[in-house]
Structure formats: structure tokens, C-alpha cells
């Protein structure tokens, strides 16, 4: 990785950390319930995801099906945003996909175990929105949740809503 | 060059339509509207038949007596339709392709503008100027 890329990545990480702490500052001051903070971060991610997917899919061939789309998210999308691919993609072929990242970029700086585990959801809300926004712009309505047992590994669960 | 350029959202409502002879606007709206069925047909045929036909550019949708209608669908299911005067035989397929390319690039820029809400009518001046540039040249 050259210096330019390292700098680009640091910018995104720092901005993301600032965003999280900014949003949660309102909750601390009692002006907003903490549940709304997650929603707020998720909504930011949603809009960013919509824009990003428009850029990323500009030069790719048309997708065949849902699985093709998920593969794109795991490979190209993840590489562009987090500089690595999803480590494991599993599906029950009925609209549920589990994306496992063993070394999630936004958590690597936080801890490498169970320390600060209760803070992990804050740093994942944006990414959940990111995935949901990307899928929604590709015409797939979904619910994205996340699960962390030991940092920096995490599992995103994507539930596709059939229309 | 083009006499009508339209951008249609994935739910099939127009995001942007510009026509050059403004007195015939309704007719062009109608032409664009009818072309959507052909677009739909072309995309659904892709999955079954040929694998290499997964290109975003759909080519000539249908010719009418006076005009030719070309289509393009992005991965996000946004449709672009360009109507060209049939008398303009000098226009190559490659040029149409590059027009769509330009349109797509511009649309992406609009989409990445944080002040633009996805699904809204496009009011960007830059986008408008780009489309105007494609339309005036030869008339």
C-alpha cells in the first residue's frame, strides 16, 4: 500500500470516528435517545451506499441474479471501501445472507478481543446502512443487522425482503 | 443530433426529459413512454439467452418513420432513452454509445451530489448543459 492510499484510508476512518462521537454526543446530553443515534448513522450510510454503488457499477456488466449482486458486494464493493474482501459469504438460498469479515477495518483500531464490546454497535451502524443503501439502489430491499462476539471480527446478516 | 433525451427512474417515472423542438414535446413523452416496454423486454431476455449480452447499452429499441429510439439501462435500473432523427444517417452506433456513456457519467455525478435526493427530478444545471450539448450540434 502506498502513502496515498494509506492517507485516504486514514481520512475515512477518522471522519467515521468523528461522526460516531458527534452523533452520540447528542445522546449524552440527553437531547436524543441513544436508539435514534444508530438510526441516524444508518441513514447516513444508506445515502452514501446509494451514491457509491452508482459509481462502482458504472463499468460492470449487468447482474444475473441476487447472488451475483451479493458477490459483487463482498468482492468489489468491500475492496473499494474497506481494502479487503469479505472472508465468508453464506446463504440459505431463501433470501438470507451472512457476510463474515474476520478483520473489519473500522474495528481493528478499537480492540482485539472482548474489551469495549459494548461500543462495537456504534461503529457498525454506518456500515449496515452502507450495505442496505447499496442493495436498495440495485433494486433489492433488505434489512441489515450485525453481530459481534470478538472484535475485530463481525458478521453482517442481510435479510432480503420479498416484494 | 438527438431530438429527445430522457432519464427514467427504476420505478418507471421520468426523472428528466428534454426535447429540442418544444412544440412537439407531448409526442416525445409518448414515444419515450412506449419505449419502456421494449426496454423491459430486452432486459428480461438477457438472463435467459446470451451471456455476453449483459452490456448496459441496449442498442436500437425501435425505429419509427421519423425517429430512431435508443435505450440504455444502468445496473441500478435507471433507464436512459435517446430519440434521434431518422434522416440523420451520419450518426454511427459508436457515437450513440458514447452519448449514453456521457449521460451515465453525468448521472452518476448528480447521484453523488449530497444535495440531490435519489428519486427526485433532476434539476442540476451541469447535467442540463451536458444534455443541451448533445442536442444542438446538427439540427
Short mmCIF file of C-alpha atoms in Angstrom, two decimals:
data_model
loop_
_atom_site.label_atom_id
_atom_site.label_comp_id
_atom_site.label_asym_id
_atom_site.label_seq_id
_atom_site.Cartn_x
_atom_site.Cartn_y
_atom_site.Cartn_z
CA UNK A 1 0.00 0.00 0.00
CA UNK A 2 1.49 3.34 -0.94
CA UNK A 3 1.35 6.52 1.11
CA UNK A 4 -1.52 7.99 -0.86
CA UNK A 5 -3.78 5.01 -0.15
CA UNK A 6 -2.82 4.97 3.50
CA UNK A 7 -3.73 8.63 3.79
CA UNK A 8 -7.05 8.13 2.01
CA UNK A 9 -7.95 5.34 4.34
CA UNK A 10 -6.96 7.23 7.46
CA UNK A 11 -9.19 10.11 6.40
CA UNK A 12 -12.22 7.88 6.10
CA UNK A 13 -11.52 6.20 9.41
CA UNK A 14 -11.00 9.44 11.28
CA UNK A 15 -14.08 11.01 9.75
CA UNK A 16 -16.10 7.96 10.63
CA UNK A 17 -14.91 8.04 14.24
CA UNK A 18 -15.75 11.73 14.44
CA UNK A 19 -19.21 11.08 13.02
CA UNK A 20 -19.93 8.43 15.62
CA UNK A 21 -18.75 10.55 18.53
CA UNK A 22 -20.61 13.61 17.19
CA UNK A 23 -23.89 11.76 16.86
CA UNK A 24 -23.54 10.17 20.28
CA UNK A 25 -22.73 13.50 21.92
CA UNK A 26 -26.40 14.46 21.49
CA UNK A 27 -27.46 11.31 23.32
CA UNK A 28 -25.12 12.05 26.21
CA UNK A 29 -26.55 15.49 26.57
CA UNK A 30 -29.98 13.92 26.74
CA UNK A 31 -31.29 15.63 23.61
CA UNK A 32 -31.81 12.41 21.73
CA UNK A 33 -32.41 8.82 22.79
CA UNK A 34 -29.46 6.57 22.01
CA UNK A 35 -31.63 4.34 19.83
CA UNK A 36 -32.05 7.21 17.41
CA UNK A 37 -28.27 7.58 17.08
CA UNK A 38 -27.98 4.21 15.41
CA UNK A 39 -30.78 5.13 13.03
CA UNK A 40 -29.11 8.40 12.23
CA UNK A 41 -25.77 6.80 11.44
CA UNK A 42 -27.51 4.12 9.43
CA UNK A 43 -29.33 6.69 7.37
CA UNK A 44 -26.07 8.47 6.59
CA UNK A 45 -24.62 5.15 5.46
CA UNK A 46 -27.69 4.47 3.36
CA UNK A 47 -27.26 7.62 1.30
CA UNK A 48 -23.52 7.05 0.91
CA UNK A 49 -24.17 3.47 -0.19
CA UNK A 50 -26.63 4.63 -2.82
CA UNK A 51 -24.11 7.05 -4.27
CA UNK A 52 -21.19 4.63 -4.12
CA UNK A 53 -22.96 1.78 -5.86
CA UNK A 54 -23.89 4.12 -8.69
CA UNK A 55 -20.17 4.83 -9.15
CA UNK A 56 -18.93 1.28 -8.71
CA UNK A 57 -21.38 -0.40 -11.07
CA UNK A 58 -20.84 2.11 -13.85
CA UNK A 59 -18.48 -0.09 -15.81
CA UNK A 60 -19.62 -3.56 -14.82
CA UNK A 61 -21.83 -5.93 -16.75
CA UNK A 62 -25.45 -6.35 -15.77
CA UNK A 63 -26.01 -8.67 -12.81
CA UNK A 64 -27.66 -12.00 -13.44
CA UNK A 65 -29.39 -12.52 -10.11
CA UNK A 66 -29.41 -11.76 -6.41
CA UNK A 67 -26.38 -13.96 -5.68
CA UNK A 68 -24.42 -12.17 -8.35
CA UNK A 69 -25.21 -8.89 -6.62
CA UNK A 70 -24.15 -10.23 -3.22
CA UNK A 71 -20.87 -11.47 -4.68
CA UNK A 72 -20.26 -8.03 -6.07
CA UNK A 73 -20.86 -6.51 -2.63
CA UNK A 74 -18.49 -8.98 -1.00
CA UNK A 75 -15.72 -8.59 -3.51
CA UNK A 76 -15.62 -5.30 -5.38
CA UNK A 77 -17.66 -3.13 -3.05
CA UNK A 78 -15.89 -4.29 0.10
CA UNK A 79 -12.48 -3.99 -1.53
CA UNK A 80 -13.19 -0.45 -2.63
CA UNK A 81 -14.44 0.68 0.76
CA UNK A 82 -12.52 -1.46 3.25
CA UNK A 83 -9.49 -2.58 1.19
CA UNK A 84 -10.25 -6.26 1.68
CA UNK A 85 -12.83 -8.81 0.66
CA UNK A 86 -15.48 -10.38 2.83
CA UNK A 87 -13.95 -13.56 4.27
CA UNK A 88 -17.02 -15.73 4.17
CA UNK A 89 -20.38 -15.49 2.46
CA UNK A 90 -23.13 -17.88 3.40
CA UNK A 91 -26.71 -18.10 2.30
CA UNK A 92 -29.74 -20.29 2.84
CA UNK A 93 -30.91 -19.56 -0.74
CA UNK A 94 -34.11 -18.10 0.72
CA UNK A 95 -33.08 -14.52 1.00
CA UNK A 96 -30.76 -14.60 3.99
CA UNK A 97 -27.08 -13.90 3.52
CA UNK A 98 -24.39 -13.85 6.17
CA UNK A 99 -21.29 -11.84 5.38
CA UNK A 100 -18.42 -12.54 7.70
CA UNK A 101 -15.43 -10.25 7.99
CA UNK A 102 -12.70 -11.57 10.28
CA UNK A 103 -10.80 -8.33 10.44
CA UNK A 104 -13.24 -5.49 9.95
CA UNK A 105 -11.42 -2.26 9.17
CA UNK A 106 -13.44 0.06 11.39
CA UNK A 107 -12.94 -2.18 14.42
CA UNK A 108 -9.24 -3.04 14.09
CA UNK A 109 -8.18 0.12 15.91
CA UNK A 110 -10.59 -0.45 18.79
CA UNK A 111 -9.60 -3.76 20.31
CA UNK A 112 -8.67 -7.34 19.58
CA UNK A 113 -10.91 -9.21 21.97
CA UNK A 114 -13.84 -8.56 24.22
CA UNK A 115 -12.73 -5.17 25.51
CA UNK A 116 -15.08 -2.30 24.51
CA UNK A 117 -17.51 -4.86 23.12
CA UNK A 118 -20.49 -2.77 24.20
CA UNK A 119 -19.28 0.09 21.98
CA UNK A 120 -18.99 -2.04 18.84
CA UNK A 121 -22.55 -1.48 17.54
CA UNK A 122 -21.90 2.27 17.28
CA UNK A 123 -19.11 1.67 14.83
CA UNK A 124 -21.10 -0.74 12.69
CA UNK A 125 -24.32 1.18 12.17
CA UNK A 126 -22.91 3.23 9.33
CA UNK A 127 -21.71 0.13 7.50
CA UNK A 128 -25.09 -1.58 7.89
CA UNK A 129 -26.64 1.43 6.21
CA UNK A 130 -23.96 1.35 3.56
CA UNK A 131 -24.86 -2.19 2.56
CA UNK A 132 -28.58 -1.53 2.75
CA UNK A 133 -28.25 1.59 0.59
CA UNK A 134 -26.16 -0.19 -1.99
CA UNK A 135 -28.64 -3.06 -2.25
CA UNK A 136 -31.63 -0.76 -2.32
CA UNK A 137 -30.24 1.15 -5.27
CA UNK A 138 -29.76 -2.15 -7.08
CA UNK A 139 -33.44 -2.86 -6.51
CA UNK A 140 -33.13 -5.16 -3.52
CA UNK A 141 -34.99 -4.19 -0.37
CA UNK A 142 -33.34 -5.58 2.74
CA UNK A 143 -32.75 -5.44 6.46
CA UNK A 144 -29.13 -5.47 7.55
CA UNK A 145 -28.12 -6.37 11.08
CA UNK A 146 -24.76 -7.07 12.61
CA UNK A 147 -23.36 -9.32 15.26
CA UNK A 148 -20.01 -9.08 17.06
CA UNK A 149 -18.70 -11.64 19.54
CA UNK A 150 -14.99 -10.85 19.47
CA UNK A 151 -13.56 -7.83 17.82
CA UNK A 152 -12.39 -7.18 15.16
CA UNK A 153 -14.48 -9.95 13.58
CA UNK A 154 -18.12 -9.33 12.76
CA UNK A 155 -20.99 -10.88 10.91
CA UNK A 156 -23.47 -8.92 8.83
CA UNK A 157 -26.81 -10.53 8.25
CA UNK A 158 -28.70 -9.41 5.19
CA UNK A 159 -32.37 -10.30 5.06
CA UNK A 160 -33.90 -9.71 1.66
CA UNK A 161 -37.49 -8.54 1.69
CA UNK A 162 -39.51 -10.20 -0.99
CA UNK A 163 -41.86 -7.84 -2.75
CA UNK B 1 -28.17 15.25 -33.10
CA UNK B 2 -30.58 13.90 -30.53
CA UNK B 3 -34.05 15.38 -30.51
CA UNK B 4 -35.08 13.99 -27.14
CA UNK B 5 -33.17 12.74 -24.12
CA UNK B 6 -34.92 11.14 -21.16
CA UNK B 7 -33.87 9.67 -17.83
CA UNK B 8 -36.36 7.30 -16.23
CA UNK B 9 -36.24 6.08 -12.65
CA UNK B 10 -36.33 2.40 -11.73
CA UNK B 11 -39.99 2.71 -10.81
CA UNK B 12 -40.63 3.97 -14.37
CA UNK B 13 -41.39 7.61 -13.79
CA UNK B 14 -39.42 10.32 -15.57
CA UNK B 15 -36.56 11.98 -13.72
CA UNK B 16 -35.62 14.20 -16.61
CA UNK B 17 -36.88 14.82 -20.15
CA UNK B 18 -35.59 17.36 -22.60
CA UNK B 19 -36.79 17.77 -26.16
CA UNK B 20 -35.49 20.07 -28.84
CA UNK B 21 -38.50 21.23 -30.84
CA UNK B 22 -40.51 22.12 -27.77
CA UNK B 23 -43.83 22.33 -29.64
CA UNK B 24 -43.83 18.56 -30.12
CA UNK B 25 -42.98 17.78 -26.52
CA UNK B 26 -46.03 15.66 -25.79
CA UNK B 27 -45.33 13.42 -28.74
CA UNK B 28 -41.84 12.71 -27.45
CA UNK B 29 -43.10 11.99 -23.97
CA UNK B 30 -45.37 9.46 -25.59
CA UNK B 31 -42.55 7.93 -27.64
CA UNK B 32 -40.33 7.59 -24.60
CA UNK B 33 -43.17 6.09 -22.60
CA UNK B 34 -43.88 3.41 -25.21
CA UNK B 35 -40.20 2.55 -25.46
CA UNK B 36 -40.20 1.37 -21.84
CA UNK B 37 -41.96 -1.85 -22.80
CA UNK B 38 -39.21 -2.65 -25.28
CA UNK B 39 -36.58 -1.88 -22.65
CA UNK B 40 -38.30 -4.22 -20.21
CA UNK B 41 -38.43 -6.95 -22.82
CA UNK B 42 -34.75 -6.57 -23.65
CA UNK B 43 -33.61 -6.78 -20.03
CA UNK B 44 -35.69 -9.83 -19.20
CA UNK B 45 -34.41 -11.63 -22.29
CA UNK B 46 -30.81 -11.13 -21.18
CA UNK B 47 -30.87 -13.60 -18.30
CA UNK B 48 -32.05 -16.49 -20.43
CA UNK B 49 -30.38 -16.34 -23.78
CA UNK B 50 -26.92 -14.93 -24.33
CA UNK B 51 -24.43 -14.43 -21.55
CA UNK B 52 -22.33 -11.84 -23.32
CA UNK B 53 -25.40 -9.69 -23.86
CA UNK B 54 -25.03 -8.28 -20.38
CA UNK B 55 -23.93 -4.93 -21.67
CA UNK B 56 -25.68 -1.84 -20.34
CA UNK B 57 -26.26 -0.45 -23.81
CA UNK B 58 -29.37 -1.94 -25.35
CA UNK B 59 -28.98 -0.60 -28.87
CA UNK B 60 -31.78 0.44 -31.16
CA UNK B 61 -35.09 -0.18 -29.45
CA UNK B 62 -37.29 0.53 -32.44
CA UNK B 63 -37.39 2.81 -35.46
CA UNK B 64 -40.43 4.83 -36.41
CA UNK B 65 -41.00 6.71 -39.62
CA UNK B 66 -39.26 9.86 -38.45
CA UNK B 67 -37.24 8.83 -35.44
CA UNK B 68 -35.00 6.15 -34.01
CA UNK B 69 -35.19 5.28 -30.35
CA UNK B 70 -32.13 4.04 -28.46
CA UNK B 71 -32.03 2.65 -24.92
CA UNK B 72 -29.57 2.10 -22.08
CA UNK B 73 -30.15 0.66 -18.63
CA UNK B 74 -27.75 1.08 -15.71
CA UNK B 75 -27.15 -1.60 -13.09
CA UNK B 76 -29.34 0.41 -10.77
CA UNK B 77 -32.22 0.00 -13.25
CA UNK B 78 -32.26 3.64 -14.29
CA UNK B 79 -33.17 3.92 -17.95
CA UNK B 80 -31.80 6.38 -20.46
CA UNK B 81 -33.64 6.90 -23.73
CA UNK B 82 -32.35 8.93 -26.67
CA UNK B 83 -34.53 9.74 -29.67
CA UNK B 84 -32.70 10.60 -32.89
CA UNK B 85 -33.98 11.95 -36.18
CA UNK B 86 -34.00 9.13 -38.78
CA UNK B 87 -32.86 11.49 -41.52
CA UNK B 88 -29.57 11.78 -39.67
CA UNK B 89 -27.87 8.77 -41.24
CA UNK B 90 -24.38 10.00 -40.47
CA UNK B 91 -24.82 9.01 -36.84
CA UNK B 92 -22.94 5.80 -36.02
CA UNK B 93 -23.72 3.27 -33.35
CA UNK B 94 -20.47 4.18 -31.64
CA UNK B 95 -21.48 7.80 -31.32
CA UNK B 96 -24.77 6.84 -29.73
CA UNK B 97 -22.85 4.62 -27.36
CA UNK B 98 -20.56 7.46 -26.33
CA UNK B 99 -23.55 9.73 -25.84
CA UNK B 100 -25.02 7.22 -23.39
CA UNK B 101 -21.64 6.93 -21.73
CA UNK B 102 -21.54 10.68 -21.19
CA UNK B 103 -25.10 10.67 -19.95
CA UNK B 104 -24.31 7.89 -17.48
CA UNK B 105 -21.20 9.66 -16.17
CA UNK B 106 -23.16 12.83 -15.67
CA UNK B 107 -25.99 11.00 -13.95
CA UNK B 108 -23.51 9.41 -11.55
CA UNK B 109 -22.22 12.84 -10.66
CA UNK B 110 -25.76 14.02 -9.97
CA UNK B 111 -26.34 10.96 -7.80
CA UNK B 112 -23.20 11.66 -5.78
CA UNK B 113 -24.29 15.20 -5.07
CA UNK B 114 -25.30 15.21 -1.41
CA UNK B 115 -27.99 17.83 -2.05
CA UNK B 116 -29.76 15.58 -4.54
CA UNK B 117 -32.30 13.17 -3.09
CA UNK B 118 -32.43 9.91 -5.03
CA UNK B 119 -35.66 9.60 -6.96
CA UNK B 120 -36.20 13.32 -7.29
CA UNK B 121 -36.49 15.18 -10.59
CA UNK B 122 -33.03 16.17 -11.82
CA UNK B 123 -32.54 19.91 -11.69
CA UNK B 124 -28.76 20.03 -11.98
CA UNK B 125 -27.53 22.78 -14.31
CA UNK B 126 -24.38 20.85 -15.20
CA UNK B 127 -26.47 17.88 -16.27
CA UNK B 128 -28.76 20.12 -18.27
CA UNK B 129 -25.86 21.78 -20.08
CA UNK B 130 -24.35 18.44 -20.93
CA UNK B 131 -27.64 17.26 -22.43
CA UNK B 132 -28.06 20.51 -24.35
CA UNK B 133 -24.58 19.99 -25.77
CA UNK B 134 -25.65 16.62 -27.14
CA UNK B 135 -28.77 18.02 -28.74
CA UNK B 136 -27.80 21.20 -30.56
CA UNK B 137 -24.85 20.30 -32.77
CA UNK B 138 -26.62 19.46 -36.06
CA UNK B 139 -30.26 20.27 -36.48
#
